[in-house]
Amino acid sequence: MTRGRPDGDGVERSRPRILVVDDDDDVCEVLREALTDEGYAVATVPHGAAALELVKHHRPAVITCDLRMPIMDGWSFVDRYRKQAKPPASVILLSALKDVEENAKRLGAEGYVKKPFDLSDVVTKIERCLAQT
Amino acid sequence: METPVAYECTAPAHQVGEGGPDKLTIHDGQWAFCPFDAKAGGHEWRPTGGVPLAMLRHTATARRTDPVEKRADQ
């Protein structure tokens, strides 16, 4: 659960915003809890189309994104997002695909973490992205 | 080092067929593998003690393709 005073969509304004894009509710919930504990304001959406809609109104600092999702997958989302967002937030791919590293390079993502991941690895990657911005 | 998978699904109906593309989910806060589809209903989770994902994938593929392995599991 997000602590502090939320804005209209439940995401607090004063802390770095992390957008989690993943169709697995359990993965979203674990990331939400862990990242909230780390002091981030976290929003989760189940597919790329919902993420594209959300970023029209709220600019995240970092986006973590699964690749295989219904409605709009991670490839399409990252491709479209990076074309329309000026400047785009850092994107970290979270996927069980064996070639996630190649996908991250091809999509221009700032990082990737293979599933099954350790939460500390995700936090570290997010911190690195934030340090570079 | 790869994070181990803590649970695998042993539901008989989930040991056959290709199923969906996503085999990994989270169960009780830990990583869980279903050889059929992580998003399917009717999982029967069994603790693995913590094994690499590659091992579970390999075993699942062997079960689907090798009848001897299937019999040994029964």
CSV table of N, CA, C and O in Angstrom, one decimal, chain A residues 23-24 26-27 30 66 68-70 96-98 115-118 121, chain B residues 1-5 21-26 29 31 38-39 53 57:
chain,number,residue,atom,x,y,z
A,23,ASP,N,1.5,-8.4,-16.0
A,23,ASP,CA,0.2,-9.0,-16.0
A,23,ASP,C,0.0,-10.0,-14.9
A,23,ASP,O,-1.1,-10.5,-14.7
A,24,ASP,N,1.0,-10.3,-14.1
A,24,ASP,CA,0.9,-11.2,-13.0
A,24,ASP,C,0.6,-10.4,-11.7
A,24,ASP,O,1.5,-9.7,-11.2
A,26,ASP,N,0.4,-11.3,-8.7
A,26,ASP,CA,1.3,-11.6,-7.5
A,26,ASP,C,2.6,-10.9,-7.6
A,26,ASP,O,3.2,-10.4,-6.7
A,27,VAL,N,3.2,-10.9,-8.9
A,27,VAL,CA,4.4,-10.2,-9.1
A,27,VAL,C,4.3,-8.7,-8.8
A,27,VAL,O,5.1,-8.1,-8.1
A,30,VAL,N,4.1,-8.1,-5.0
A,30,VAL,CA,5.4,-8.2,-4.3
A,30,VAL,C,6.3,-7.0,-4.6
A,30,VAL,O,6.9,-6.5,-3.7
A,66,ASP,N,7.4,-6.1,-17.8
A,66,ASP,CA,7.5,-7.5,-18.3
A,66,ASP,C,7.4,-7.4,-19.8
A,66,ASP,O,7.1,-6.4,-20.4
A,68,ARG,N,6.1,-10.4,-22.0
A,68,ARG,CA,4.9,-11.1,-22.5
A,68,ARG,C,3.7,-10.7,-21.7
A,68,ARG,O,3.6,-11.1,-20.5
A,69,MET,N,2.9,-10.0,-22.3
A,69,MET,CA,1.6,-9.6,-21.6
A,69,MET,C,0.5,-9.5,-22.6
A,69,MET,O,0.7,-9.3,-23.8
A,70,PRO,N,-0.8,-9.7,-22.1
A,70,PRO,CA,-1.9,-9.6,-23.1
A,70,PRO,C,-2.2,-8.1,-23.5
A,70,PRO,O,-1.6,-7.2,-22.8
A,96,ALA,N,11.4,-13.6,-17.8
A,96,ALA,CA,12.0,-14.9,-17.7
A,96,ALA,C,12.6,-15.3,-19.1
A,96,ALA,O,13.2,-16.4,-19.2
A,97,LEU,N,12.4,-14.5,-20.1
A,97,LEU,CA,13.0,-14.9,-21.4
A,97,LEU,C,14.5,-15.0,-21.3
A,97,LEU,O,15.2,-14.2,-20.7
A,98,LYS,N,15.0,-16.1,-22.0
A,98,LYS,CA,16.4,-16.3,-22.0
A,98,LYS,C,17.2,-15.2,-22.6
A,98,LYS,O,18.3,-14.9,-22.3
A,115,LYS,N,13.8,-12.9,-14.5
A,115,LYS,CA,13.0,-13.7,-13.5
A,115,LYS,C,13.5,-15.1,-13.5
A,115,LYS,O,13.8,-15.6,-14.6
A,116,PRO,N,13.5,-15.8,-12.4
A,116,PRO,CA,13.1,-15.3,-11.1
A,116,PRO,C,14.2,-14.4,-10.5
A,116,PRO,O,15.3,-14.7,-10.4
A,117,PHE,N,13.7,-13.2,-10.1
A,117,PHE,CA,14.7,-12.2,-9.6
A,117,PHE,C,14.7,-12.1,-8.1
A,117,PHE,O,13.7,-12.5,-7.4
A,118,ASP,N,15.8,-11.6,-7.6
A,118,ASP,CA,15.8,-11.3,-6.2
A,118,ASP,C,15.4,-9.8,-6.1
A,118,ASP,O,15.9,-9.0,-6.9
A,121,ASP,N,18.0,-7.1,-6.3
A,121,ASP,CA,18.5,-6.8,-7.6
A,121,ASP,C,17.7,-5.7,-8.4
A,121,ASP,O,18.2,-4.9,-9.0
B,1,MET,N,24.3,-15.1,-9.1
B,1,MET,CA,23.7,-16.4,-8.9
B,1,MET,C,22.2,-16.3,-9.1
B,1,MET,O,21.6,-15.3,-8.6
B,2,GLU,N,21.6,-17.2,-9.7
B,2,GLU,CA,20.2,-17.2,-10.0
B,2,GLU,C,19.3,-17.4,-8.8
B,2,GLU,O,19.7,-18.3,-7.9
B,3,THR,N,18.3,-16.7,-8.7
B,3,THR,CA,17.4,-16.9,-7.5
B,3,THR,C,16.6,-18.2,-7.7
B,3,THR,O,16.1,-18.5,-8.8
B,4,PRO,N,16.6,-19.1,-6.7
B,4,PRO,CA,16.0,-20.4,-6.8
B,4,PRO,C,14.4,-20.2,-6.8
B,4,PRO,O,13.9,-19.3,-6.3
B,5,VAL,N,13.8,-21.3,-7.4
B,5,VAL,CA,12.4,-21.3,-7.4
B,5,VAL,C,11.9,-22.2,-6.3
B,5,VAL,O,12.4,-23.3,-6.1
B,21,PRO,N,2.5,-19.1,-22.2
B,21,PRO,CA,3.9,-18.8,-22.3
B,21,PRO,C,4.6,-18.5,-20.9
B,21,PRO,O,5.8,-18.7,-20.8
B,22,ASP,N,3.8,-18.1,-20.0
B,22,ASP,CA,4.3,-17.7,-18.7
B,22,ASP,C,4.3,-18.9,-17.7
B,22,ASP,O,3.2,-19.4,-17.4
B,23,LYS,N,5.4,-19.4,-17.3
B,23,LYS,CA,5.5,-20.5,-16.4
B,23,LYS,C,5.9,-20.1,-14.9
B,23,LYS,O,5.8,-20.9,-14.0
B,24,LEU,N,6.2,-18.9,-14.8
B,24,LEU,CA,6.7,-18.4,-13.4
B,24,LEU,C,5.7,-17.5,-12.8
B,24,LEU,O,5.1,-16.6,-13.5
B,25,THR,N,5.4,-17.6,-11.5
B,25,THR,CA,4.6,-16.7,-10.8
B,25,THR,C,5.1,-16.6,-9.4
B,25,THR,O,6.2,-17.1,-9.1
B,26,ILE,N,4.4,-16.0,-8.5
B,26,ILE,CA,4.8,-15.9,-7.1
B,26,ILE,C,3.7,-16.6,-6.3
B,26,ILE,O,2.5,-16.3,-6.4
B,29,GLY,N,4.7,-15.5,-1.6
B,29,GLY,CA,5.8,-14.5,-1.6
B,29,GLY,C,7.1,-15.1,-2.2
B,29,GLY,O,8.2,-14.4,-2.1
B,31,TRP,N,9.1,-17.5,-5.5
B,31,TRP,CA,8.9,-17.9,-6.9
B,31,TRP,C,8.3,-19.3,-7.1
B,31,TRP,O,8.7,-20.2,-6.3
B,38,ALA,N,1.5,-20.5,-15.6
B,38,ALA,CA,1.4,-19.9,-14.3
B,38,ALA,C,0.1,-19.2,-14.0
B,38,ALA,O,-0.3,-19.1,-12.8
B,39,LYS,N,-0.6,-18.8,-15.1
B,39,LYS,CA,-1.9,-18.1,-14.8
B,39,LYS,C,-3.1,-19.1,-14.8
B,39,LYS,O,-4.2,-18.6,-14.7
B,53,LEU,N,15.6,-22.4,-12.0
B,53,LEU,CA,14.5,-22.5,-13.0
B,53,LEU,C,14.8,-23.4,-14.2
B,53,LEU,O,14.0,-24.2,-14.6
B,57,ARG,N,12.5,-26.4,-15.8
B,57,ARG,CA,12.1,-26.4,-17.2
B,57,ARG,C,12.6,-27.7,-17.9
B,57,ARG,O,11.8,-28.3,-18.7
